[in-house]
Short mmCIF file of C-alpha atoms and ligand atoms in Angstrom, two decimals:
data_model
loop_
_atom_site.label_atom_id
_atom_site.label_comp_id
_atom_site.label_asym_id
_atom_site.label_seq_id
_atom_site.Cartn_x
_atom_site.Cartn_y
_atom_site.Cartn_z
CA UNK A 1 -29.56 32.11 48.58
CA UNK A 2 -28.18 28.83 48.05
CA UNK A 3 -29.09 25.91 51.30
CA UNK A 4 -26.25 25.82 52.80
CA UNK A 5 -25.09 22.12 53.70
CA UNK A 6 -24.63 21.40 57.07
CA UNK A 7 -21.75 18.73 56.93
CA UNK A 8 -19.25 20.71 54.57
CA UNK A 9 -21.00 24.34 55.08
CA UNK A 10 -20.43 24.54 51.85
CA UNK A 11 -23.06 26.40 49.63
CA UNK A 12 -25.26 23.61 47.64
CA UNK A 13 -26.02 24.87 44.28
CA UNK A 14 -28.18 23.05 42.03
CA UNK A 15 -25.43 21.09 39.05
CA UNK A 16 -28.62 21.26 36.62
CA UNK A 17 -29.12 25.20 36.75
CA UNK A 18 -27.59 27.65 33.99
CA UNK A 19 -23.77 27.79 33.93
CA UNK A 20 -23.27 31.16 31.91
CA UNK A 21 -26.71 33.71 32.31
CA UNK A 22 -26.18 36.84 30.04
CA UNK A 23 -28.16 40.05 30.69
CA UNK A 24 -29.31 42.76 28.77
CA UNK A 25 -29.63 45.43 31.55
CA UNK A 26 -32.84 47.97 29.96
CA UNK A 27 -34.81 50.18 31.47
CA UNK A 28 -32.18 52.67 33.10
CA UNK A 29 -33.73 55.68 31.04
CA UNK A 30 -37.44 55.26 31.88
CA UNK A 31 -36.49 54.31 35.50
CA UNK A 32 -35.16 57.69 35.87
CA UNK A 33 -37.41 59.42 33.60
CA UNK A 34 -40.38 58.09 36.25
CA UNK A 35 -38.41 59.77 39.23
CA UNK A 36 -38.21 62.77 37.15
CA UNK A 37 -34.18 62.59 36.49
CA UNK A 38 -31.89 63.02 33.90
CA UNK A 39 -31.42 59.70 32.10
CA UNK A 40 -27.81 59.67 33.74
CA UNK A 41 -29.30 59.12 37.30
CA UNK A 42 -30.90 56.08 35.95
CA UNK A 43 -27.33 54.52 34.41
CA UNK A 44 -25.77 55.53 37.89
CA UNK A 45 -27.89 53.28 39.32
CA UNK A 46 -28.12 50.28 37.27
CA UNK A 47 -24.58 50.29 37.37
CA UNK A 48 -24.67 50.41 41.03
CA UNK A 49 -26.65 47.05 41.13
CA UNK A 50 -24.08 44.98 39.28
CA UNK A 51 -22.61 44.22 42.51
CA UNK A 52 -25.26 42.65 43.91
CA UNK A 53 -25.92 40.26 40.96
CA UNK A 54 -22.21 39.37 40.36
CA UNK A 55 -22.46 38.28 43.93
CA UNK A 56 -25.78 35.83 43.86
CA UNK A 57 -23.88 33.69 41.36
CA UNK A 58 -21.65 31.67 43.36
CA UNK A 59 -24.50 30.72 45.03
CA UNK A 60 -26.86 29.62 41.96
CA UNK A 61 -23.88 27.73 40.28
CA UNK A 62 -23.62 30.63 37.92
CA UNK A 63 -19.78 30.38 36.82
CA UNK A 64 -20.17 33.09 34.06
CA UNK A 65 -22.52 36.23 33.81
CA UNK A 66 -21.90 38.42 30.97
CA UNK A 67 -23.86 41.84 30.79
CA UNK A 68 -24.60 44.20 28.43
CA UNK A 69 -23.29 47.62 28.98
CA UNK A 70 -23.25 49.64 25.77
CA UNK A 71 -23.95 48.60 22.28
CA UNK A 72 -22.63 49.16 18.79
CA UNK A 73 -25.69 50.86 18.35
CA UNK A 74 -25.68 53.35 21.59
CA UNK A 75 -23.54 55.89 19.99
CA UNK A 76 -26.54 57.29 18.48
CA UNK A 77 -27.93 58.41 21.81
CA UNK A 78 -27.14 62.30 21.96
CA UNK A 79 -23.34 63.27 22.87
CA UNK A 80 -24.08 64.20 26.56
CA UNK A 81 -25.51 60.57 27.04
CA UNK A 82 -23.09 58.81 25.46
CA UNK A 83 -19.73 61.06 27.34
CA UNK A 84 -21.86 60.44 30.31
CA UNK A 85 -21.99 56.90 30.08
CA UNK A 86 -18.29 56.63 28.98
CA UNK A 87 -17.54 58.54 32.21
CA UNK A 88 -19.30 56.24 34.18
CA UNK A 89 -17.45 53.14 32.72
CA UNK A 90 -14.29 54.65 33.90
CA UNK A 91 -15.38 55.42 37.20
CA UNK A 92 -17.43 51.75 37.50
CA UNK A 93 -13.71 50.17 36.48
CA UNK A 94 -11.71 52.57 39.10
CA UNK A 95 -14.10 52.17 42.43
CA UNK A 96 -15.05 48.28 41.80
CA UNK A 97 -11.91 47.18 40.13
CA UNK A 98 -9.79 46.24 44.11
CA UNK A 99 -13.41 44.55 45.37
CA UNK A 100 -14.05 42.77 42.18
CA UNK A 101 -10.61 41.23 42.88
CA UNK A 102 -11.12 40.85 46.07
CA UNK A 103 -14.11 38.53 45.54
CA UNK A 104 -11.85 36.45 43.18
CA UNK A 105 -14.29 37.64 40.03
CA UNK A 106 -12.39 37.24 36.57
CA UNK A 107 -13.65 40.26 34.54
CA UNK A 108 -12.98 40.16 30.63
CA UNK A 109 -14.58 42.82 28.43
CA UNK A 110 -16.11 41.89 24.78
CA UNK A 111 -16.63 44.43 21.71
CA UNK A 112 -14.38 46.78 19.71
CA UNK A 113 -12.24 48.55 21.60
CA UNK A 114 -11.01 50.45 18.64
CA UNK A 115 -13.62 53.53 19.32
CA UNK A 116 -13.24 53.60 22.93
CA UNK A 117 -11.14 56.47 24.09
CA UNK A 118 -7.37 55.46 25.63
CA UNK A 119 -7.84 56.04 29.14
CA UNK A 120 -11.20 53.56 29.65
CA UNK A 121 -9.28 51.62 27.43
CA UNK A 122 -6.20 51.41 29.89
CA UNK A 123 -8.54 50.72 32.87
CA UNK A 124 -10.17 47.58 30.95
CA UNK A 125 -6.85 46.25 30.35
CA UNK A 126 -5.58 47.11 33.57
CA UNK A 127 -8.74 44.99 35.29
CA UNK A 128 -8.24 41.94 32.88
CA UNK A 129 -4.98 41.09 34.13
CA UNK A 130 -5.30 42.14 37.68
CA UNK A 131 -8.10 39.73 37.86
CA UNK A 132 -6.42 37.15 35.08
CA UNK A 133 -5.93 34.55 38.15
CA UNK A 134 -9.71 34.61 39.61
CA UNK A 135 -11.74 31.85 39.30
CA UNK A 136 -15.16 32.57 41.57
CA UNK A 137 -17.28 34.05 38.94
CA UNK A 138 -16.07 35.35 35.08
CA UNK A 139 -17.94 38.36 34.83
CA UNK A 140 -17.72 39.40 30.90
CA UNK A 141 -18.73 43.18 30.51
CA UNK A 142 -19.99 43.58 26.60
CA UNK A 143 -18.94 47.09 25.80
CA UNK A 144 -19.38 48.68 22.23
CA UNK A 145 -20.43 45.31 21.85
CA UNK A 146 -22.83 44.21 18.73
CA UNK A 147 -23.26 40.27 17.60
CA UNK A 148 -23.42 41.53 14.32
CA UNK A 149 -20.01 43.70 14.45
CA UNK A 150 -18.29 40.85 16.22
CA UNK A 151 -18.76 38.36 13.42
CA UNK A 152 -17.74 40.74 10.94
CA UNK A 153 -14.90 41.60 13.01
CA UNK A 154 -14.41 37.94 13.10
CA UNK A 155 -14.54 37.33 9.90
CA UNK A 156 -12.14 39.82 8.48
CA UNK A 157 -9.49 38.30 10.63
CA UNK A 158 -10.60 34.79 9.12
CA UNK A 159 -10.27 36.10 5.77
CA UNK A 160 -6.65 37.46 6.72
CA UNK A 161 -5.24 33.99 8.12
CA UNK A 162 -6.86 32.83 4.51
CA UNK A 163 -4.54 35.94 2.78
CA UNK A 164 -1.74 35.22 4.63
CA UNK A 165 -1.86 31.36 3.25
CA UNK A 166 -2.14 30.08 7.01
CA UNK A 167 -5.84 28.91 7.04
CA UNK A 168 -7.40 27.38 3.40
CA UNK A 169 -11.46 28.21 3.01
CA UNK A 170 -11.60 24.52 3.57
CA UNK A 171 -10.86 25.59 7.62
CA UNK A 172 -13.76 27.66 7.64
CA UNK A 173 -16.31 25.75 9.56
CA UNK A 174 -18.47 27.09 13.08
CA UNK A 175 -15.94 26.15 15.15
CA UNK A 176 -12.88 27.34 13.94
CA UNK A 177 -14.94 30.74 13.30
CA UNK A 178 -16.21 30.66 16.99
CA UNK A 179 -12.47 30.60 17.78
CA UNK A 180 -12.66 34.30 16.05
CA UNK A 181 -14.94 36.02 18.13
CA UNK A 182 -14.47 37.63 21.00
CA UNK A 183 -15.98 35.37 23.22
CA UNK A 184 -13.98 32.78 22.37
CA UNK A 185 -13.15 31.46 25.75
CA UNK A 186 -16.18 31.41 27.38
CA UNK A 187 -18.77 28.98 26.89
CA UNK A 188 -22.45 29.48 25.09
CA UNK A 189 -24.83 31.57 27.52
CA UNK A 190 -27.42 29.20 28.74
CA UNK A 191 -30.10 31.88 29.81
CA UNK A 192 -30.47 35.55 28.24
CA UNK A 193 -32.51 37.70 30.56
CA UNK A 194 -33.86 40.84 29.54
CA UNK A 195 -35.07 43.35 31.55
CA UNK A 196 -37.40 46.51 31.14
CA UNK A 197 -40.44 44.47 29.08
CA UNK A 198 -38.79 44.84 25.79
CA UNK A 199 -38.46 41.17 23.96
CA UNK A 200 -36.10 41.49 21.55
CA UNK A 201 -32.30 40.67 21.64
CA UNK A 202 -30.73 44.19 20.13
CA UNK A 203 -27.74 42.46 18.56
CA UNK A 204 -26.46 40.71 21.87
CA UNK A 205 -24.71 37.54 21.22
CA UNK A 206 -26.47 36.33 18.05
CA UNK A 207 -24.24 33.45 17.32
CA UNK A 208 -23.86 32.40 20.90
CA UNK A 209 -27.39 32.40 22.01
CA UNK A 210 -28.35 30.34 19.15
CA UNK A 211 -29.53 28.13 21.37
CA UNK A 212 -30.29 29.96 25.04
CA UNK A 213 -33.03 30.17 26.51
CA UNK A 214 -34.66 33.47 26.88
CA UNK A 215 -36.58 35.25 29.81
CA UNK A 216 -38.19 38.86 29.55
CA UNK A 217 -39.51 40.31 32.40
CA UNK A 218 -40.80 43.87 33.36
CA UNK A 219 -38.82 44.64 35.76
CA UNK A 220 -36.61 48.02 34.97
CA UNK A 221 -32.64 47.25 35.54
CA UNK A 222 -31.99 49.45 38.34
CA UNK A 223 -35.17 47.58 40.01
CA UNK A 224 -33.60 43.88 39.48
CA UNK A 225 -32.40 42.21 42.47
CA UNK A 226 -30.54 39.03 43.63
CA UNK A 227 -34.05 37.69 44.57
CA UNK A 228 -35.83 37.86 40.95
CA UNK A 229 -32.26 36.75 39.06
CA UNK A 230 -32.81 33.68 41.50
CA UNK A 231 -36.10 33.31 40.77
CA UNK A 232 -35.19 33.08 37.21
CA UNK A 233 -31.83 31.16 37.66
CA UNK A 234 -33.87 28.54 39.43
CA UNK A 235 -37.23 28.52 37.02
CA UNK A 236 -34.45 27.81 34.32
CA UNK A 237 -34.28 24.03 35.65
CA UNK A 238 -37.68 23.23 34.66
CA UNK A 239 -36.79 23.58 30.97
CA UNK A 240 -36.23 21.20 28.39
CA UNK A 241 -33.72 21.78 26.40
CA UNK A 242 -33.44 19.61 23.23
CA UNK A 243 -31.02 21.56 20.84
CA UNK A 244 -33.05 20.21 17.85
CA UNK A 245 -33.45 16.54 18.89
CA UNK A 246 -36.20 14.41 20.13
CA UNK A 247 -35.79 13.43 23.70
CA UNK A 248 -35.67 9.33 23.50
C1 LIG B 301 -29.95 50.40 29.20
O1 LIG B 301 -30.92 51.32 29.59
C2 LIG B 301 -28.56 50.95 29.32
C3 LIG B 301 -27.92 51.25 28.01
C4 LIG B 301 -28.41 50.97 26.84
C5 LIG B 301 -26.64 51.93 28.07
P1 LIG B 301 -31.54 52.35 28.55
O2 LIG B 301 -30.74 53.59 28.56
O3 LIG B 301 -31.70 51.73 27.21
O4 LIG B 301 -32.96 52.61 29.21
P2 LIG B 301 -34.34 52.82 28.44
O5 LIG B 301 -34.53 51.61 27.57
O6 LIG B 301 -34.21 54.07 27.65
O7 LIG B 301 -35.34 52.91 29.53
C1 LIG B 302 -29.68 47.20 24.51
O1 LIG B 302 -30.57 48.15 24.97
C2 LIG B 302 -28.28 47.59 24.82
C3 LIG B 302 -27.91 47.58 26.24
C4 LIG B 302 -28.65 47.17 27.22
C5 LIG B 302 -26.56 48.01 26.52
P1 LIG B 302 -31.11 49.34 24.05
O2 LIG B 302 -32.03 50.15 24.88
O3 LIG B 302 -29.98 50.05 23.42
O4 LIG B 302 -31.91 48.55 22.92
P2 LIG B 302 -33.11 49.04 21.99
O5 LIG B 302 -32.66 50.31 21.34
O6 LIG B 302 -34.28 49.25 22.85
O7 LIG B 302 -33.32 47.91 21.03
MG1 LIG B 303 -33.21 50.67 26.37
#
């Protein structure tokens, strides 16, 4: 919880903490396989603490938190998984879409689309632009999202302005390709979390986290709470940051 300042009442949130934190919520299986559950049970209830986090970061001076919900890579989970999963997108989008509004959060959704059936589709693009005008917190839900895929994805589309004689290769530097991907209107994530004890970065954001800073903790994802993301959020100020330079 942020202090709250006694002459405006106004939250204080520290300026030098991370603007954009990106998650990669693991751990959902084993959590449930521990209880003895279906691996199901343990989605339904990561998904159920996305709420909570989405609503620490106004108070941390988190303006963006982007989380990752299914990768390129998930479809090879078995078919019963993966509907089950799909399912729960839809319903996620359908019961939090009126409170995520509510709470002025701006929800975008990164990844192809293109295998994603119509209907979860229509509820993405529904929640977009219901939420188009919120400013409070830009939550960015990576869905058949994979770094790799997206800068392929990106590229292609490069290489068609190039065919279509309205870019020349000359164009082609990181910025005009960062204007490709799908992230282009959000800023860099500043801190990567990583749940469940695994330290690796399964294809999230690989071009944007060039230069984040990374924390992997134990902790399952339906386990994480507002408490241990500020814990983190707040560590994260003690870092030094010097994007390949030497601090004068
Ligand atoms: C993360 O939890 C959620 C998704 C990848 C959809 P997992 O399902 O990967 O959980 P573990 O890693 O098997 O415990
Ligand atoms: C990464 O978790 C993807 C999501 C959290 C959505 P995985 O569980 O799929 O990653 P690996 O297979 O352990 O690398
Ligand atoms: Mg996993």
């Amino acid at each position: 919880m942020g202090q709250v300042d006694q002459k405006t009442m106004t939250n204080k949130v520290p300026d030098h903490g991370p603007k954009h934190v990106a998650i990669i919520m693991d751990g959902n299986g084993r959590w449930a396989q521990m209880r003895g559950k279906p691996r199901l049970f343990g989605h339904h209830a990561g998904a159920k603490r996305i709420r909570e986090i989405v609503e620490a970061c106004p108070d941390q001076g988190v303006k963006y938190l982007t989380i990752f919900a299914f990768s390129t890579e998930n479809w090879k989970r078995t078919q019963a998984e993966v509907a089950g999963l799909m399912r729960l997108f839809r319903a996620y989008i359908q019961h939090e879409a009126r409170d995520l509004f509510q709470r002025g959060v701006r929800v975008r959704f990164i990844g192809d689309r293109i295998k994603l059936d119509d209907k979860l589709v229509s509820l993405m693009d529904e929640l977009e632009l219901l939420t188009a005008g919120n400013d409070r917190v830009h939550l960015t839900i990576a869905l058949n999202y994979g770094g790799r895929d997206e800068v392929t994805r990106a590229a292609q589309r490069l290489a068609y302005e190039i065919e279509m004689g309205r870019l020349s290769y000359k164009d082609v530097d990181a910025e005009t390709l960062a204007k490709f991907l799908d992230t282009h209107v959000l800023p860099d994530p500043d801190l990567v979390i990583r749940t469940s004890g695994e330290a690796r970065i399964s294809n999230f954001l690989l071009w944007q986290s060039a230069y984040a800073e990374y924390e992997f903790i134990d902790t399952l994802w339906p386990d994480f709470t507002e408490a241990e993301f500020a814990r983190i959020v707040g560590a994260y100020g003690t870092r030094d940051r010097r994007f390949g330079a030497v601090k004068a």
